[in-house]
mmCIF file with all atom_site columns, C-alpha atoms in Angstrom:
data_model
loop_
_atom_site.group_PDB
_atom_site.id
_atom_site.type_symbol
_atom_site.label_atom_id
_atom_site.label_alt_id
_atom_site.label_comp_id
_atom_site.label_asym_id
_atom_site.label_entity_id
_atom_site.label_seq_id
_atom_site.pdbx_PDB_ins_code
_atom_site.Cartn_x
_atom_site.Cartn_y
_atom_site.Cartn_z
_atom_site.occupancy
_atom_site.B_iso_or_equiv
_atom_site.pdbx_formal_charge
_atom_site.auth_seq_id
_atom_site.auth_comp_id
_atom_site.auth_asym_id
_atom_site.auth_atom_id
_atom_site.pdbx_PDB_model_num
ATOM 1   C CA . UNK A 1 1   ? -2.492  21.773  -11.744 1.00 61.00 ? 1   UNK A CA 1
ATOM 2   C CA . UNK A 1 2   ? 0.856   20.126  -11.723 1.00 70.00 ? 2   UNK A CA 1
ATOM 3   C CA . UNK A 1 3   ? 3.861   22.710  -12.943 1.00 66.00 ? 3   UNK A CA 1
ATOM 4   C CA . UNK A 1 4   ? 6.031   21.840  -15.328 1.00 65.00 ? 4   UNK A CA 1
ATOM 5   C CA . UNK A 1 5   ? 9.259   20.981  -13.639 1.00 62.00 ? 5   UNK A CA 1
ATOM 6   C CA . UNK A 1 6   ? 12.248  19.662  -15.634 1.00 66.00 ? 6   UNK A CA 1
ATOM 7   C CA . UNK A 1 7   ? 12.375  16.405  -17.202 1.00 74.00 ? 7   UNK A CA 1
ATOM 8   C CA . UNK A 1 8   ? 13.719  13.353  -16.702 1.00 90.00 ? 8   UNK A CA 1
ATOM 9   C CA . UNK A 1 9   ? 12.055  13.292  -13.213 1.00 95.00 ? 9   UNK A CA 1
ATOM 10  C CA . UNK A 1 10  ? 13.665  11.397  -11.046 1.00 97.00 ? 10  UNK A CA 1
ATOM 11  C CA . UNK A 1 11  ? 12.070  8.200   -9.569  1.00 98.00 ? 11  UNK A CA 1
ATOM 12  C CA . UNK A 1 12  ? 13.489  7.723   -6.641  1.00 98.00 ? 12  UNK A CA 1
ATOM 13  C CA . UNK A 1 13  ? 14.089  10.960  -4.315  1.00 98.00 ? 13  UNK A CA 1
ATOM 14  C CA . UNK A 1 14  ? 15.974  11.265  -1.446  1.00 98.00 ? 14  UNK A CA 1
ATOM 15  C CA . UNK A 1 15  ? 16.378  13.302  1.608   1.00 98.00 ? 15  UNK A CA 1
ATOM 16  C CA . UNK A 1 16  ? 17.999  13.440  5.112   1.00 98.00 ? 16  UNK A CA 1
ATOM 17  C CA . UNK A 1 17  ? 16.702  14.482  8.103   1.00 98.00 ? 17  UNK A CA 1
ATOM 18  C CA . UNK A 1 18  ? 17.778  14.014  11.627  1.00 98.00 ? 18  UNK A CA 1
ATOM 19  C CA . UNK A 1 19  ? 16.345  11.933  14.390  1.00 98.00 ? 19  UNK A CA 1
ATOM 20  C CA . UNK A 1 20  ? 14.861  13.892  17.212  1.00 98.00 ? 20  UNK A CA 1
ATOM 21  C CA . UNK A 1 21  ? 14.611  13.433  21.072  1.00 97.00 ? 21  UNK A CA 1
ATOM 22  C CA . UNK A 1 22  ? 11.100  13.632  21.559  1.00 97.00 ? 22  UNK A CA 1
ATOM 23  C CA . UNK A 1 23  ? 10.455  10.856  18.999  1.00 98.00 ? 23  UNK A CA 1
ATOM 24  C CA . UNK A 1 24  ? 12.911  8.266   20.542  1.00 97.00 ? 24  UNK A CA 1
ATOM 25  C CA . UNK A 1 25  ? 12.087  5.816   23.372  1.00 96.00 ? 25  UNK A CA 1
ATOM 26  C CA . UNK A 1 26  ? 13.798  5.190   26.605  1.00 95.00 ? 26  UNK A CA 1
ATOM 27  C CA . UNK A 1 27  ? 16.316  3.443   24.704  1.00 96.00 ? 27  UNK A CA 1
ATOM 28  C CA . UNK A 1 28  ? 17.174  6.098   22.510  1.00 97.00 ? 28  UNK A CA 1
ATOM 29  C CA . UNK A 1 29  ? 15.546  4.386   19.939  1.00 98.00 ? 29  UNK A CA 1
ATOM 30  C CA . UNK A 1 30  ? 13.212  5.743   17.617  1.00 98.00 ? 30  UNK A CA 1
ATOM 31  C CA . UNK A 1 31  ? 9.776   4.983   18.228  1.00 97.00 ? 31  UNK A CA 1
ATOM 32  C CA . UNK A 1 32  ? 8.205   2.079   15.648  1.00 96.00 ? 32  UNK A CA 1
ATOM 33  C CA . UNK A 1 33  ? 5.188   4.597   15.093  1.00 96.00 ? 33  UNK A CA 1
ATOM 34  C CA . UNK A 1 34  ? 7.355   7.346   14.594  1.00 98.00 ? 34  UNK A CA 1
ATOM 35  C CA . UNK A 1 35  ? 8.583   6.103   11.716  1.00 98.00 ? 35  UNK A CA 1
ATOM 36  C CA . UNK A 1 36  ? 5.902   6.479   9.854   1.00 98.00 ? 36  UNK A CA 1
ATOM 37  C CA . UNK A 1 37  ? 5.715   10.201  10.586  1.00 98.00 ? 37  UNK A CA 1
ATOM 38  C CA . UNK A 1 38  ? 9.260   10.589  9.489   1.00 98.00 ? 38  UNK A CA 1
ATOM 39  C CA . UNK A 1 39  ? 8.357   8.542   5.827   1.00 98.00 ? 39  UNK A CA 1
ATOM 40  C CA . UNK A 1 40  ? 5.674   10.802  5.009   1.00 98.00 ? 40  UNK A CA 1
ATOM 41  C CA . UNK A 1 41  ? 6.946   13.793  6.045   1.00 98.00 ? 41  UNK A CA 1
ATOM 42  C CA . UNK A 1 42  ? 10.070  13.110  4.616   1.00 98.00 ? 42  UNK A CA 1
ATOM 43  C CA . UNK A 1 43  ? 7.929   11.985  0.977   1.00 98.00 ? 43  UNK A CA 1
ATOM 44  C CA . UNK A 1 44  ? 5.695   15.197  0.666   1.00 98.00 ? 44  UNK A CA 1
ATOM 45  C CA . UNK A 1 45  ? 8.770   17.520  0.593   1.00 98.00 ? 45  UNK A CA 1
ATOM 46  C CA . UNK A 1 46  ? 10.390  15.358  -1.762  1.00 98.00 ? 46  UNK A CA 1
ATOM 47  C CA . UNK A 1 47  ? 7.408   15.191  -4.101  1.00 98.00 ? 47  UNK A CA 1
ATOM 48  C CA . UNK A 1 48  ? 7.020   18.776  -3.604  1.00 97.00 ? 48  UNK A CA 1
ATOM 49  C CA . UNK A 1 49  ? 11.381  19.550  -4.429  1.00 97.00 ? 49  UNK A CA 1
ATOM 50  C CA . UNK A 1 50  ? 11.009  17.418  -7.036  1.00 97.00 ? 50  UNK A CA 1
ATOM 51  C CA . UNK A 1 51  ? 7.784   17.076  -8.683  1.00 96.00 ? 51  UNK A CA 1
ATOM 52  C CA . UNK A 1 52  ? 6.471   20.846  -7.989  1.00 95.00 ? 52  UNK A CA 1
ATOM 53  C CA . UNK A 1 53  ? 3.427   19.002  -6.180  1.00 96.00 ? 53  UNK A CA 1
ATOM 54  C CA . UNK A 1 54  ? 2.148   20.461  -2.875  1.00 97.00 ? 54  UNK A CA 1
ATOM 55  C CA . UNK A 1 55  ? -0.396  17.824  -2.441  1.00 95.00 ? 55  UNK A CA 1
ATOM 56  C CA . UNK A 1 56  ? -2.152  20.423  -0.102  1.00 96.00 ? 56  UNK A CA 1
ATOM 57  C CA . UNK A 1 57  ? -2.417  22.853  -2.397  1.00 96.00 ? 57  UNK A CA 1
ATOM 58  C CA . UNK A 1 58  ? -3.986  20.388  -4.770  1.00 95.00 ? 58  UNK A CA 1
ATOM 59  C CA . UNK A 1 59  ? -6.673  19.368  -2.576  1.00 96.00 ? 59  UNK A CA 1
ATOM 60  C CA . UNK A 1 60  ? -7.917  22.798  -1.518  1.00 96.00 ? 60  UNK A CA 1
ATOM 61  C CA . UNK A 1 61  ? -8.399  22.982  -5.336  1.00 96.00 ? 61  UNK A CA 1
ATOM 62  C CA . UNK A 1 62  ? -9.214  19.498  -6.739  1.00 96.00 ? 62  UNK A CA 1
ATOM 63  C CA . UNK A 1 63  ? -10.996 17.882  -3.031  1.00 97.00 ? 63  UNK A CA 1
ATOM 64  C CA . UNK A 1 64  ? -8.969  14.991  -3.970  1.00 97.00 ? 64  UNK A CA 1
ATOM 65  C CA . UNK A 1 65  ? -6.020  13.536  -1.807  1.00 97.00 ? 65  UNK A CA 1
ATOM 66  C CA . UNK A 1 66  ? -4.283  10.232  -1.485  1.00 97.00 ? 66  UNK A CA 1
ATOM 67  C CA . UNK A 1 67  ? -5.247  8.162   2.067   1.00 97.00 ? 67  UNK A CA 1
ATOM 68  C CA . UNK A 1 68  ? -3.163  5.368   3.554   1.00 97.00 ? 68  UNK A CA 1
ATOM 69  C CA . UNK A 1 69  ? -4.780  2.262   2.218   1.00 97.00 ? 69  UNK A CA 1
ATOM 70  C CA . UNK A 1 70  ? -2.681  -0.417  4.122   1.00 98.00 ? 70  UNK A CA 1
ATOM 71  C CA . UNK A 1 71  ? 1.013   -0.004  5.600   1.00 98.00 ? 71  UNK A CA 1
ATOM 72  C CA . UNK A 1 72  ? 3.803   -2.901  5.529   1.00 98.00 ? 72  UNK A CA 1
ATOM 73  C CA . UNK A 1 73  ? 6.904   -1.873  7.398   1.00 98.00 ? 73  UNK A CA 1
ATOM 74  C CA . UNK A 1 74  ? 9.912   -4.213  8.687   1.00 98.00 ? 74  UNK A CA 1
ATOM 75  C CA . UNK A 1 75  ? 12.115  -2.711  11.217  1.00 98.00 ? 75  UNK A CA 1
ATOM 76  C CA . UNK A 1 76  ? 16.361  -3.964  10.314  1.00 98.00 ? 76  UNK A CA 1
ATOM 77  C CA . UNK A 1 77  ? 18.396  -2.048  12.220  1.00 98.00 ? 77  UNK A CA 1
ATOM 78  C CA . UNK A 1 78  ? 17.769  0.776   14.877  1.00 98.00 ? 78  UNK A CA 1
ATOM 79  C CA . UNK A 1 79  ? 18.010  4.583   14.407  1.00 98.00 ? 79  UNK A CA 1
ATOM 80  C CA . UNK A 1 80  ? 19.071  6.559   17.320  1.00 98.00 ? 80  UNK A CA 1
ATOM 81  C CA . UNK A 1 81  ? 18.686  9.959   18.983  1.00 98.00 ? 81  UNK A CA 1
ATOM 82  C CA . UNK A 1 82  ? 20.709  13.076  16.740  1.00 98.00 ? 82  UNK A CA 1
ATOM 83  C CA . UNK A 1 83  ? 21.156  10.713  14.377  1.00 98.00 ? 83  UNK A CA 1
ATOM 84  C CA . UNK A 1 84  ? 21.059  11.618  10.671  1.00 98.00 ? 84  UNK A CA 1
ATOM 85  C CA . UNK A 1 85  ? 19.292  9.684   8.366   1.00 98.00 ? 85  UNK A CA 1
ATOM 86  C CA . UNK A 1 86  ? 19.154  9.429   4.640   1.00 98.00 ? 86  UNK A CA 1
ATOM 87  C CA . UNK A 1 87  ? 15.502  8.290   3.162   1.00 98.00 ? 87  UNK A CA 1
ATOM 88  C CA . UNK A 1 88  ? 14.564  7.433   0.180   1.00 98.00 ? 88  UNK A CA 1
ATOM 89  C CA . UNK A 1 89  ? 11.138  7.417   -1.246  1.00 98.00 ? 89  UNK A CA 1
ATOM 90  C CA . UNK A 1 90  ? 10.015  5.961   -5.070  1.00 98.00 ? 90  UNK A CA 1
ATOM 91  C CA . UNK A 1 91  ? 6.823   4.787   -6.750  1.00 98.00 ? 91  UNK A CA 1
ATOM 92  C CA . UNK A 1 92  ? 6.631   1.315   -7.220  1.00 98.00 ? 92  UNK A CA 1
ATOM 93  C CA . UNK A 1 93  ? 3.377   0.650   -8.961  1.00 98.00 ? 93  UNK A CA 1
ATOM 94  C CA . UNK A 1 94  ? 0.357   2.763   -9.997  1.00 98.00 ? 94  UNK A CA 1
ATOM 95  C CA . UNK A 1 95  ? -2.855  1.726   -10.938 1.00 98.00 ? 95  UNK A CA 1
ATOM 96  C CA . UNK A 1 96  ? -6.036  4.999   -11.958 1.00 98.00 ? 96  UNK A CA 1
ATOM 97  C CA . UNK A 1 97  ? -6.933  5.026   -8.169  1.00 98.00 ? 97  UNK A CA 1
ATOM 98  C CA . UNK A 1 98  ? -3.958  3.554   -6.212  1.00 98.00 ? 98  UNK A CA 1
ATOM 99  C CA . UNK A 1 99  ? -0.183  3.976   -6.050  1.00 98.00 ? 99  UNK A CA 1
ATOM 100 C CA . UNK A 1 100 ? 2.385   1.690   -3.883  1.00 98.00 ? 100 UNK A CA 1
ATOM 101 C CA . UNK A 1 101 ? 5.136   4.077   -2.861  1.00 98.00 ? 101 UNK A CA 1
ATOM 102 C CA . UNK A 1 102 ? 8.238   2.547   -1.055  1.00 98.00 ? 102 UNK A CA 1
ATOM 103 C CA . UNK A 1 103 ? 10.085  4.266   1.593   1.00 98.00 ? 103 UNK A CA 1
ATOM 104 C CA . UNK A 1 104 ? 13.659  3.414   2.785   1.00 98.00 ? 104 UNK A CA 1
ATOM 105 C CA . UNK A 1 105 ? 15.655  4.766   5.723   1.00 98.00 ? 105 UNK A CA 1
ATOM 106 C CA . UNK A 1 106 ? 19.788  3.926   6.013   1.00 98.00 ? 106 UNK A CA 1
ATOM 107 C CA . UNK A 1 107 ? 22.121  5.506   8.089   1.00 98.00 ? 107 UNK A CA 1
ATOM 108 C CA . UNK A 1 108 ? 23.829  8.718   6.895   1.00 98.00 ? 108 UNK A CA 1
ATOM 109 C CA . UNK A 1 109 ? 25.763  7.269   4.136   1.00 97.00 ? 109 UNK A CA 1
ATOM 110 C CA . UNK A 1 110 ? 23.302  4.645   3.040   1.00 97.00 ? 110 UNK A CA 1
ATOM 111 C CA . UNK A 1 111 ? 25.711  1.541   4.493   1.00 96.00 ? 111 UNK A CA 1
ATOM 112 C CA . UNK A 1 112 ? 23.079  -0.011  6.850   1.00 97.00 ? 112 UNK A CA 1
ATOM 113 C CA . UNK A 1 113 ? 19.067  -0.268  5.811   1.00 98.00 ? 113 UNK A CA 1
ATOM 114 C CA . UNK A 1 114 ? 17.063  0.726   8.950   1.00 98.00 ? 114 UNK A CA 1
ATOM 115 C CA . UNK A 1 115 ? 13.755  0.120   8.037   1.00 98.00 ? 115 UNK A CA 1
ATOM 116 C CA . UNK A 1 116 ? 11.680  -0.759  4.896   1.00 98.00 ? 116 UNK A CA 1
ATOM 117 C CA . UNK A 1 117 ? 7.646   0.878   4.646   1.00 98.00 ? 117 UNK A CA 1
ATOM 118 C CA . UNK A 1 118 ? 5.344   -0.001  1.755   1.00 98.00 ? 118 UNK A CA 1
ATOM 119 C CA . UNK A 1 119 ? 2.435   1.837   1.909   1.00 98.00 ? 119 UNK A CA 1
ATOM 120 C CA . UNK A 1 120 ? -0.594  1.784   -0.531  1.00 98.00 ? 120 UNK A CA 1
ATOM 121 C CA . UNK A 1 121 ? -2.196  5.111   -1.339  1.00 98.00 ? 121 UNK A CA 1
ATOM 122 C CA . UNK A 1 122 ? -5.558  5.374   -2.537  1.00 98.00 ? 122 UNK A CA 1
ATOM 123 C CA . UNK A 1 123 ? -7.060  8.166   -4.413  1.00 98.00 ? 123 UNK A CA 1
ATOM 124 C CA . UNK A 1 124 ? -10.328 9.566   -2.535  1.00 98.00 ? 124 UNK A CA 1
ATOM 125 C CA . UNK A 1 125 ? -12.767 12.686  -3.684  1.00 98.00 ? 125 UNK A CA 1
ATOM 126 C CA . UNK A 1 126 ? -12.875 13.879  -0.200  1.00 95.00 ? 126 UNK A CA 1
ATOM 127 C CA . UNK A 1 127 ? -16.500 15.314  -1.462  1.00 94.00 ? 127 UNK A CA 1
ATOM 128 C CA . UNK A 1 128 ? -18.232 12.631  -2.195  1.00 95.00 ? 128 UNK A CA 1
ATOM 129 C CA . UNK A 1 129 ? -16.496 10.023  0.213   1.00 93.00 ? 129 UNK A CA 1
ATOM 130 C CA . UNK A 1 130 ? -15.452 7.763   -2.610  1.00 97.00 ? 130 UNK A CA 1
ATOM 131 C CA . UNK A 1 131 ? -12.571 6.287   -4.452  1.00 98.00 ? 131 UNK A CA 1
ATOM 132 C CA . UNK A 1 132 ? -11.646 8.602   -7.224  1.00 98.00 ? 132 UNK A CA 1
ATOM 133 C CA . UNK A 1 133 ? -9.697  8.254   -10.284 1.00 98.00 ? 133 UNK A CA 1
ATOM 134 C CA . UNK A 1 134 ? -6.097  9.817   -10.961 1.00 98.00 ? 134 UNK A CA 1
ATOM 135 C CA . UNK A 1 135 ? -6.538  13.062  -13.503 1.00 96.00 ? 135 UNK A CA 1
ATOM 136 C CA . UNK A 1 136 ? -4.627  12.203  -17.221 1.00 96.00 ? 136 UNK A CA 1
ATOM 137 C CA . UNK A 1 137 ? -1.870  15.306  -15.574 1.00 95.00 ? 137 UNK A CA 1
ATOM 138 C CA . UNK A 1 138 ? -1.416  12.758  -12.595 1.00 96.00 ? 138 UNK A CA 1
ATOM 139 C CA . UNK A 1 139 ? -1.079  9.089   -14.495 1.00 97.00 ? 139 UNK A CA 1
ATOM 140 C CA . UNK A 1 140 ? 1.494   11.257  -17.377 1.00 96.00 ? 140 UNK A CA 1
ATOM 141 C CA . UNK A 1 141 ? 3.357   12.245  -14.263 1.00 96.00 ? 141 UNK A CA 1
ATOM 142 C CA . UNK A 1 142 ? 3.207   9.082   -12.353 1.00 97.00 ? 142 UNK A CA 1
ATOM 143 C CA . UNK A 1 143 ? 3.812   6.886   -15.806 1.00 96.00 ? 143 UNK A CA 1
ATOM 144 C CA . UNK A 1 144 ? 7.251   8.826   -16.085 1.00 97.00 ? 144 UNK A CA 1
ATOM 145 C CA . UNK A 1 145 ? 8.396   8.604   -12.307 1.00 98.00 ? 145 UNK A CA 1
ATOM 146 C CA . UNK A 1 146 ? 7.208   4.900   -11.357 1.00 98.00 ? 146 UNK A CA 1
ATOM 147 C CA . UNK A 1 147 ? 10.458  2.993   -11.187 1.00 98.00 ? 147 UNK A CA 1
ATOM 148 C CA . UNK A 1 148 ? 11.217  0.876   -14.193 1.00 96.00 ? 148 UNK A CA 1
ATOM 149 C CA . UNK A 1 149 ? 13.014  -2.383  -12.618 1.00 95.00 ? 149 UNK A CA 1
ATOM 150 C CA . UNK A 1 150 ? 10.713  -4.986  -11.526 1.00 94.00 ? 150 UNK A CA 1
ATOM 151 C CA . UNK A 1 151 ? 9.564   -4.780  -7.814  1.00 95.00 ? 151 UNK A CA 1
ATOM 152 C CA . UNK A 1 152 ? 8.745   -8.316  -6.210  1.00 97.00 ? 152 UNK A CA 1
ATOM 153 C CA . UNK A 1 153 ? 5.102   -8.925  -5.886  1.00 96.00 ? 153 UNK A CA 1
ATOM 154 C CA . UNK A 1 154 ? 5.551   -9.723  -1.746  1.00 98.00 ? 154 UNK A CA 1
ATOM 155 C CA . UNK A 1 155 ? 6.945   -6.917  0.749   1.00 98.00 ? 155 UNK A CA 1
ATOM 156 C CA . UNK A 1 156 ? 9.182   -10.093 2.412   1.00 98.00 ? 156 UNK A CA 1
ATOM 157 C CA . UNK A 1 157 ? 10.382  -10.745 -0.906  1.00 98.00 ? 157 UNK A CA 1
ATOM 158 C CA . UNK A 1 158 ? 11.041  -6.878  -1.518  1.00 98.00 ? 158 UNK A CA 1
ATOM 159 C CA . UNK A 1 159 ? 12.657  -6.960  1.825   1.00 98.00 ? 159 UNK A CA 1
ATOM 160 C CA . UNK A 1 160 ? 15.311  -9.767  1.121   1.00 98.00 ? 160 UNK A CA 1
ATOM 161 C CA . UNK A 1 161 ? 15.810  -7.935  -2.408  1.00 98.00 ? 161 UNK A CA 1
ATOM 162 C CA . UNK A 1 162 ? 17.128  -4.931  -0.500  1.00 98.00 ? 162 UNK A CA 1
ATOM 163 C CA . UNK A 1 163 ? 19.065  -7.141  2.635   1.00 98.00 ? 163 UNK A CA 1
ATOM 164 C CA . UNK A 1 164 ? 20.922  -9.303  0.103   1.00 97.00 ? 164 UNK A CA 1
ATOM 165 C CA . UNK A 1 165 ? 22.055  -5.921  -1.968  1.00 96.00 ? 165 UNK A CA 1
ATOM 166 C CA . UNK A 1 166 ? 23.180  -4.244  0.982   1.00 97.00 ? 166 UNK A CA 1
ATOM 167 C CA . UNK A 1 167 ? 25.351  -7.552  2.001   1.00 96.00 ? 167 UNK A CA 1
ATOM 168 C CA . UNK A 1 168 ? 27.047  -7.312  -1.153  1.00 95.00 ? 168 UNK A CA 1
ATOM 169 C CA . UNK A 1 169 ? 27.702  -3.462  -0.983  1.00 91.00 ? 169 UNK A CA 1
ATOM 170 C CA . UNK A 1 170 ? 29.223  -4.667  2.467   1.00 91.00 ? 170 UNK A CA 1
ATOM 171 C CA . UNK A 1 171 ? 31.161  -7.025  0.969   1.00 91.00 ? 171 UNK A CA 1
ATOM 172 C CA . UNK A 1 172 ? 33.012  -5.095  -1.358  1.00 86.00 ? 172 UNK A CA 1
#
């Protein structure tokens, strides 16, 4: 179900993509609910580079698939029309139904943190409309991708975790 790509995985993936027009506001901005779009996009073709997971594949054959349990995002620092962006994507904890998957966007060279999305997955059986529980493959995989270091219990404590490293990258 899941191939056998090469080992050590690596826990946190990362991507760029660029900002488009027709997700921007009149500002130039991009829209607060397009984020979102651009964290999971971004997130299944990393899982799927990385991993060798096309999590739509899987659910045409298992009728299992992660939904969006709850979302926590804080918004630091604008991204803009053309821009590119580098994101960054890593499993944070996993539990046999649920996973909490962080999602960061910086500028380009990852100097400024634009935005910060936790969002909890939970594991359905699209079948029988019910909470399901991660496959052995899944947990093995997840067990050897989750990141390691200790994530703060609170997003806001996550958040000022992240805004204090990037003021002393800044600083030196």
């Amino acid at each position: 179900m899941i191939p056998n790509t090469s080992s050590p995985k690596p826990a946190v993936l990362e991507s760029q993509t660029r900002i488009r027009f027709d997700h921007c506001d009149p500002f130039g901005h991009l829209n607060n609910s397009a984020f979102l779009n651009y964290f999971q996009n971004e997130r299944e073709d990393q899982v799927e580079a990385a991993y060798g997971l096309d999590i739509h594949a899987f659910f045409r054959k298992t009728g299992r698939a992660w939904v969006v349990g709850q979302n926590q995002i804080v918004y630091l620092n604008p991204a803009v029309v053309r821009e590119l962006v580098t994101i960054q994507t890593s499993i944070r904890h996993v539990t046999d139904t649920s996973m909490l998957v962080e999602h960061l966007m910086f500028d380009e060279n990852k100097q400024k943190l634009k935005a910060v999305l936790w969002t909890k997955f939970v594991y359905i059986d699209v079948r029988k409309t019910a909470r399901a529980t991660h496959e052995p493959e899944l947990m093995k995989l997840f067990e050897e991708v989750v990141v390691k270091e200790e994530t703060p219990a609170l997003f806001e404590d996550r958040v000022k975790q992240l805004r204090d490293q990037m003021k002393a990258l800044s600083a030196q």
